[in-house]
CSV table of C-alpha atoms and ligand atoms in Angstrom, one decimal:
chain,number,residue,atom,x,y,z
H,216,UNK,CA,0.0,-0.2,0.5
H,217,UNK,CA,1.1,3.6,-0.8
H,218,UNK,CA,0.1,6.2,1.2
H,219,UNK,CA,-2.8,7.3,4.0
H,220,UNK,CA,-3.4,10.8,4.1
H,221,UNK,CA,-5.7,12.7,7.1
H,222,UNK,CA,-6.9,15.5,5.5
H,223,UNK,CA,-9.3,18.0,6.7
H,224,UNK,CA,-12.7,16.6,5.5
H,225,UNK,CA,-14.5,15.9,2.2
H,226,UNK,CA,-14.1,18.8,0.5
H,227,UNK,CA,-10.0,18.5,0.5
H,228,UNK,CA,-10.3,15.3,0.5
H,229,UNK,CA,-12.4,15.6,-2.9
H,230,UNK,CA,-9.9,18.0,-4.1
H,231,UNK,CA,-6.8,16.2,-4.2
H,232,UNK,CA,-8.5,13.1,-6.3
H,233,UNK,CA,-10.0,15.5,-8.6
H,234,UNK,CA,-6.7,17.5,-9.3
H,235,UNK,CA,-4.7,14.2,-9.7
H,236,UNK,CA,-7.6,13.1,-12.5
H,237,UNK,CA,-8.1,16.6,-14.0
H,238,UNK,CA,-3.8,16.3,-14.3
H,239,UNK,CA,-4.4,12.8,-15.7
H,240,UNK,CA,-7.2,13.7,-18.0
H,241,UNK,CA,-5.5,16.3,-19.3
H,242,UNK,CA,-2.2,13.8,-20.5
H,243,UNK,CA,-4.3,10.4,-21.8
H,244,UNK,CA,-7.9,12.3,-22.7
H,245,UNK,CA,-8.9,8.4,-22.8
H,246,UNK,CA,-8.6,7.7,-19.5
H,247,UNK,CA,-10.9,5.1,-17.7
H,248,UNK,CA,-12.2,6.2,-14.4
H,249,UNK,CA,-13.7,3.7,-12.3
H,250,UNK,CA,-16.7,5.1,-10.3
H,251,UNK,CA,-18.0,4.8,-6.9
H,252,UNK,CA,-21.7,6.0,-6.0
H,253,UNK,CA,-22.7,7.2,-2.3
H,254,UNK,CA,-21.8,9.9,-0.2
H,255,UNK,CA,-18.1,9.9,-0.1
H,256,UNK,CA,-17.1,10.2,-3.5
H,257,UNK,CA,-19.7,13.1,-4.6
H,258,UNK,CA,-16.8,16.3,-3.3
H,259,UNK,CA,-14.6,14.5,-6.4
H,260,UNK,CA,-17.2,14.6,-8.6
H,261,UNK,CA,-18.0,18.1,-7.6
H,262,UNK,CA,-14.1,19.5,-7.6
H,263,UNK,CA,-13.6,17.6,-11.3
H,264,UNK,CA,-17.1,19.2,-12.8
H,265,UNK,CA,-15.3,22.6,-11.4
H,266,UNK,CA,-11.9,22.2,-12.7
H,267,UNK,CA,-13.4,20.7,-16.3
H,268,UNK,CA,-15.2,23.6,-16.8
H,269,UNK,CA,-12.4,26.2,-15.4
H,270,UNK,CA,-9.9,24.8,-17.1
H,271,UNK,CA,-11.7,23.9,-20.7
H,272,UNK,CA,-10.6,19.9,-19.7
H,273,UNK,CA,-11.9,17.4,-23.0
H,274,UNK,CA,-13.4,15.0,-21.5
H,275,UNK,CA,-15.2,13.4,-24.5
H,276,UNK,CA,-13.2,10.0,-24.8
H,277,UNK,CA,-13.3,9.7,-21.0
H,278,UNK,CA,-14.9,6.1,-20.1
H,279,UNK,CA,-16.2,5.4,-17.1
H,280,UNK,CA,-17.0,2.0,-15.0
H,281,UNK,CA,-19.2,2.2,-12.0
H,282,UNK,CA,-18.7,-0.5,-9.2
H,283,UNK,CA,-22.0,-2.1,-8.8
H,284,UNK,CA,-26.1,-1.3,-9.9
H,285,UNK,CA,-28.8,-3.1,-7.5
H,286,UNK,CA,-30.5,-5.5,-8.8
H,287,UNK,CA,-34.1,-5.7,-9.3
H,288,UNK,CA,-34.3,-1.6,-9.3
H,289,UNK,CA,-35.8,0.1,-12.2
H,290,UNK,CA,-32.6,2.2,-13.9
H,291,UNK,CA,-35.0,5.2,-13.9
H,292,UNK,CA,-35.0,4.7,-10.2
H,293,UNK,CA,-34.1,7.6,-8.3
H,294,UNK,CA,-31.5,5.6,-6.6
H,295,UNK,CA,-30.5,3.3,-9.3
H,296,UNK,CA,-26.6,3.6,-9.8
H,297,UNK,CA,-27.8,4.0,-13.5
H,298,UNK,CA,-29.6,7.1,-12.2
H,299,UNK,CA,-27.0,8.6,-9.5
H,300,UNK,CA,-24.0,8.1,-11.9
H,301,UNK,CA,-25.9,9.9,-14.7
H,302,UNK,CA,-26.8,12.6,-12.3
H,303,UNK,CA,-23.9,13.0,-10.1
H,304,UNK,CA,-20.9,11.8,-12.8
H,305,UNK,CA,-22.0,11.8,-16.4
H,306,UNK,CA,-23.4,14.6,-16.8
H,307,UNK,CA,-22.2,16.6,-13.8
H,308,UNK,CA,-18.6,16.5,-15.6
H,309,UNK,CA,-20.5,16.1,-19.2
H,310,UNK,CA,-18.9,12.8,-20.3
H,311,UNK,CA,-19.9,10.9,-23.3
H,312,UNK,CA,-23.0,9.1,-21.8
H,313,UNK,CA,-22.1,5.7,-24.7
H,314,UNK,CA,-18.9,5.7,-22.8
H,315,UNK,CA,-20.3,5.2,-18.9
H,316,UNK,CA,-20.8,1.8,-17.8
H,317,UNK,CA,-23.0,0.5,-15.1
H,318,UNK,CA,-23.1,-3.5,-14.5
H,319,UNK,CA,-26.8,-4.2,-15.4
H,320,UNK,CA,-28.9,-5.0,-12.4
H,321,UNK,CA,-31.7,-7.0,-14.5
H,322,UNK,CA,-32.4,-10.3,-13.0
H,323,UNK,CA,-33.3,-11.4,-15.9
H,324,UNK,CA,-30.0,-11.3,-17.8
H,325,UNK,CA,-27.6,-11.7,-14.5
H,326,UNK,CA,-25.9,-14.9,-15.6
H,327,UNK,CA,-24.2,-12.6,-18.1
H,328,UNK,CA,-23.9,-9.6,-17.0
H,329,UNK,CA,-20.8,-9.7,-14.5
H,330,UNK,CA,-19.0,-11.4,-17.9
H,331,UNK,CA,-20.1,-8.6,-19.9
H,332,UNK,CA,-19.3,-6.5,-17.5
H,333,UNK,CA,-16.2,-7.6,-16.8
H,334,UNK,CA,-15.1,-7.9,-21.2
H,335,UNK,CA,-15.9,-4.4,-21.5
H,336,UNK,CA,-13.7,-3.0,-19.1
H,337,UNK,CA,-11.2,-5.4,-21.0
H,338,UNK,CA,-12.2,-3.7,-23.8
H,339,UNK,CA,-11.8,0.0,-22.5
H,340,UNK,CA,-8.0,-1.0,-21.2
H,341,UNK,CA,-8.8,-1.5,-18.0
H,342,UNK,CA,-10.1,0.8,-14.9
H,343,UNK,CA,-6.9,4.3,-14.9
H,344,UNK,CA,-8.0,5.4,-11.8
H,345,UNK,CA,-10.5,4.0,-9.6
H,346,UNK,CA,-12.5,6.3,-6.7
H,347,UNK,CA,-14.2,3.6,-3.9
H,348,UNK,CA,-15.6,3.9,-0.8
H,349,UNK,CA,-15.9,1.4,2.4
H,350,UNK,CA,-19.0,0.3,4.1
H,351,UNK,CA,-18.7,0.4,8.2
H,352,UNK,CA,-18.4,-3.5,7.1
H,353,UNK,CA,-15.6,-3.2,5.4
H,354,UNK,CA,-17.5,-3.8,2.5
H,355,UNK,CA,-15.7,-2.3,-0.9
H,356,UNK,CA,-18.2,-2.4,-4.1
H,357,UNK,CA,-20.9,-4.5,-2.6
H,358,UNK,CA,-18.6,-6.8,-1.5
H,359,UNK,CA,-19.5,-7.7,1.0
H,360,UNK,CA,-17.6,-9.6,4.4
H,361,UNK,CA,-16.7,-13.1,3.0
H,362,UNK,CA,-16.4,-12.5,-0.2
H,363,UNK,CA,-13.2,-14.1,-2.2
H,364,UNK,CA,-10.3,-11.8,-2.9
H,365,UNK,CA,-10.1,-13.0,-6.3
H,366,UNK,CA,-13.4,-12.5,-7.1
H,367,UNK,CA,-14.9,-10.9,-10.5
H,368,UNK,CA,-17.9,-9.2,-11.5
H,369,UNK,CA,-21.1,-10.9,-9.9
H,370,UNK,CA,-24.7,-11.1,-8.2
H,371,UNK,CA,-24.4,-10.6,-4.5
H,372,UNK,CA,-26.6,-10.6,-1.3
H,373,UNK,CA,-26.4,-7.3,0.6
H,374,UNK,CA,-25.7,-7.8,4.3
H,375,UNK,CA,-28.8,-6.0,6.7
H,376,UNK,CA,-26.1,-3.6,7.3
H,377,UNK,CA,-25.6,-2.5,4.2
H,378,UNK,CA,-29.4,-2.2,3.8
H,379,UNK,CA,-29.7,-0.5,6.4
H,380,UNK,CA,-27.1,1.6,5.5
H,381,UNK,CA,-28.7,2.6,2.7
H,382,UNK,CA,-32.4,2.9,3.7
H,383,UNK,CA,-31.5,6.6,4.2
H,384,UNK,CA,-31.7,6.9,0.2
H,385,UNK,CA,-35.1,4.8,0.2
H,386,UNK,CA,-38.5,6.1,1.5
H,387,UNK,CA,-38.4,2.6,3.4
H,388,UNK,CA,-36.1,0.0,4.5
H,389,UNK,CA,-38.5,-2.7,2.8
H,390,UNK,CA,-37.6,-0.5,-0.5
H,391,UNK,CA,-33.4,-1.3,-0.4
H,392,UNK,CA,-33.1,-3.9,-2.7
H,393,UNK,CA,-31.2,-7.7,-1.6
H,394,UNK,CA,-29.2,-8.6,-3.7
H,395,UNK,CA,-26.5,-6.3,-5.8
H,396,UNK,CA,-24.6,-6.8,-9.1
H,397,UNK,CA,-20.7,-5.5,-7.9
H,398,UNK,CA,-17.6,-6.0,-9.7
H,399,UNK,CA,-15.5,-8.4,-7.6
H,400,UNK,CA,-12.5,-7.5,-5.3
H,401,UNK,CA,-10.7,-9.0,-7.6
H,402,UNK,CA,-11.9,-6.7,-10.7
H,403,UNK,CA,-10.8,-3.7,-8.4
H,404,UNK,CA,-7.6,-4.5,-8.0
H,405,UNK,CA,-6.6,-4.6,-11.5
H,406,UNK,CA,-7.2,-1.1,-11.4
H,407,UNK,CA,-4.1,1.2,-12.0
H,408,UNK,CA,-4.6,3.2,-9.1
H,409,UNK,CA,-6.8,3.5,-5.9
H,410,UNK,CA,-8.3,5.6,-4.1
H,411,UNK,CA,-9.9,5.3,-1.0
H,412,UNK,CA,-11.8,7.1,1.0
H,413,UNK,CA,-13.3,7.6,4.3
H,414,UNK,CA,-14.6,10.2,6.3
H,415,UNK,CA,-16.5,9.7,9.6
H,416,UNK,CA,-16.4,8.1,13.1
H,417,UNK,CA,-18.3,5.2,11.7
H,418,UNK,CA,-15.8,4.1,9.1
H,419,UNK,CA,-12.4,4.5,11.7
H,420,UNK,CA,-13.0,0.5,12.7
H,421,UNK,CA,-13.4,-0.7,8.8
H,422,UNK,CA,-10.5,1.4,7.8
H,423,UNK,CA,-8.3,0.4,10.8
H,424,UNK,CA,-9.2,-2.7,10.0
H,425,UNK,CA,-8.5,-2.7,5.8
H,426,UNK,CA,-5.6,-0.8,6.7
H,427,UNK,CA,-3.6,-2.5,9.5
H,428,UNK,CA,-5.4,-5.9,9.8
H,429,UNK,CA,-4.6,-9.5,8.4
H,430,UNK,CA,-5.7,-9.4,4.7
H,431,UNK,CA,-8.7,-11.2,4.4
H,432,UNK,CA,-12.0,-11.6,3.2
H,433,UNK,CA,-13.6,-10.8,6.2
H,434,UNK,CA,-12.6,-7.1,5.1
H,435,UNK,CA,-12.7,-7.0,1.8
H,436,UNK,CA,-11.1,-3.5,1.9
H,437,UNK,CA,-7.8,-4.8,3.1
H,438,UNK,CA,-7.3,-6.7,-0.4
H,439,UNK,CA,-6.0,-2.5,-1.0
H,440,UNK,CA,-3.3,-3.7,0.8
H,441,UNK,CA,-1.8,-6.0,-1.2
H,442,UNK,CA,-2.2,-3.4,-4.7
H,443,UNK,CA,1.1,-1.1,-5.6
H,444,UNK,CA,-0.7,2.2,-5.7
H,445,UNK,CA,-2.9,3.1,-3.5
H,446,UNK,CA,-3.9,7.0,-2.2
H,447,UNK,CA,-6.3,6.2,1.4
H,448,UNK,CA,-7.9,10.1,2.5
H,449,UNK,CA,-8.7,10.1,5.5
H,450,UNK,CA,-10.7,13.0,8.4
H,451,UNK,CA,-9.4,12.9,11.5
H,452,UNK,CA,-12.4,10.9,12.7
H,453,UNK,CA,-12.4,8.0,9.8
H,454,UNK,CA,-8.5,7.6,11.4
H,455,UNK,CA,-9.3,7.9,15.1
H,456,UNK,CA,-8.3,3.7,15.4
H,457,UNK,CA,-5.1,4.5,13.8
H,458,UNK,CA,-1.5,5.2,15.2
H,459,UNK,CA,-0.1,8.3,14.2
H,460,UNK,CA,2.7,6.6,12.4
H,461,UNK,CA,0.3,5.1,9.8
H,462,UNK,CA,-0.9,8.5,8.3
H,463,UNK,CA,0.6,11.9,7.3
H,464,UNK,CA,-1.7,14.5,7.8
H,465,UNK,CA,-1.4,16.8,4.9
H,466,UNK,CA,-2.6,21.1,5.3
H,467,UNK,CA,-3.2,22.7,2.0
H,468,UNK,CA,-3.2,19.4,-0.3
H,469,UNK,CA,-3.5,20.0,-3.3
H,470,UNK,CA,-0.3,22.0,-3.4
H,471,UNK,CA,1.4,18.6,-1.9
H,472,UNK,CA,0.3,16.6,-5.0
X,764,LIG,C1,-20.9,2.3,-4.2
X,764,LIG,C2,-20.4,1.1,-3.2
X,764,LIG,C3,-20.0,1.3,-1.4
X,764,LIG,C4,-19.8,2.5,-0.8
X,764,LIG,C5,-19.5,2.2,0.6
X,764,LIG,C6,-20.0,3.2,1.3
X,764,LIG,O1,-20.7,2.3,-5.2
X,764,LIG,O2,-19.7,0.3,-4.0
X,764,LIG,O3,-18.9,0.3,-1.5
X,764,LIG,O4,-18.5,3.2,-1.9
X,764,LIG,O5,-20.8,1.8,0.7
X,764,LIG,O6,-20.9,4.1,1.1
X,764,LIG,P1,-21.1,5.7,1.9
X,764,LIG,O7,-20.2,6.7,0.6
X,764,LIG,O8,-22.4,6.4,1.2
X,764,LIG,O9,-20.9,6.0,3.3
């Protein structure tokens, strides 16, 4: 694992990652982004959109691959990841919708959807920069505890904890789907560089186990320890389970890039 930074909050973390991505896209207009949903990455997308606008960065050939999607949710539902990625990423950044991919949660085609998604990632040349959040139970993507570390894109059951955590996005918990299709841990590890972001005390235990615990399917995020290029960005609350020697406190983050 490469580096663990503690920053003052989500806005600084978003600015830091957005600056790296803006430079990457300028250097390689065909950059392939790995996209997470949930609350954590939103400051990245907002900061990158601002840079695209103000710096006139050409994103017409950038591709994106979402990590996951609920099974059995209408893609038009406002909590489907098709919808969220379209609203928060494709439209915000002005990407070409044909280059932005979300795995299909259609229950009738799930068997082939995983392979089709792996093939699409491979055809695009692989993900260059993967953005990750982390679940309070240590999941990445929707790879819940127990997920094989070499797993690929597939249908998975969601734990009750994840359904409860995500119930805030739905009217009632009964509406939260029970299954998802997710890139596997093995799929995620193939990306060129991983950014894992976490904010808040409720993530501290998962973060500590991901960074310092044994590499184990019980904490799927611990697999990042085996990747050669990882940047972890935390606020102080999410870093509370780490020793000061485990991280670098960064102020004025963008100048540190
Ligand atoms: C989302 C995803 C999940 C989230 C994680 C944290 O595509 O794959 O692993 O990153 O559940 O969610 P938030 O950011 O809402 O705390």
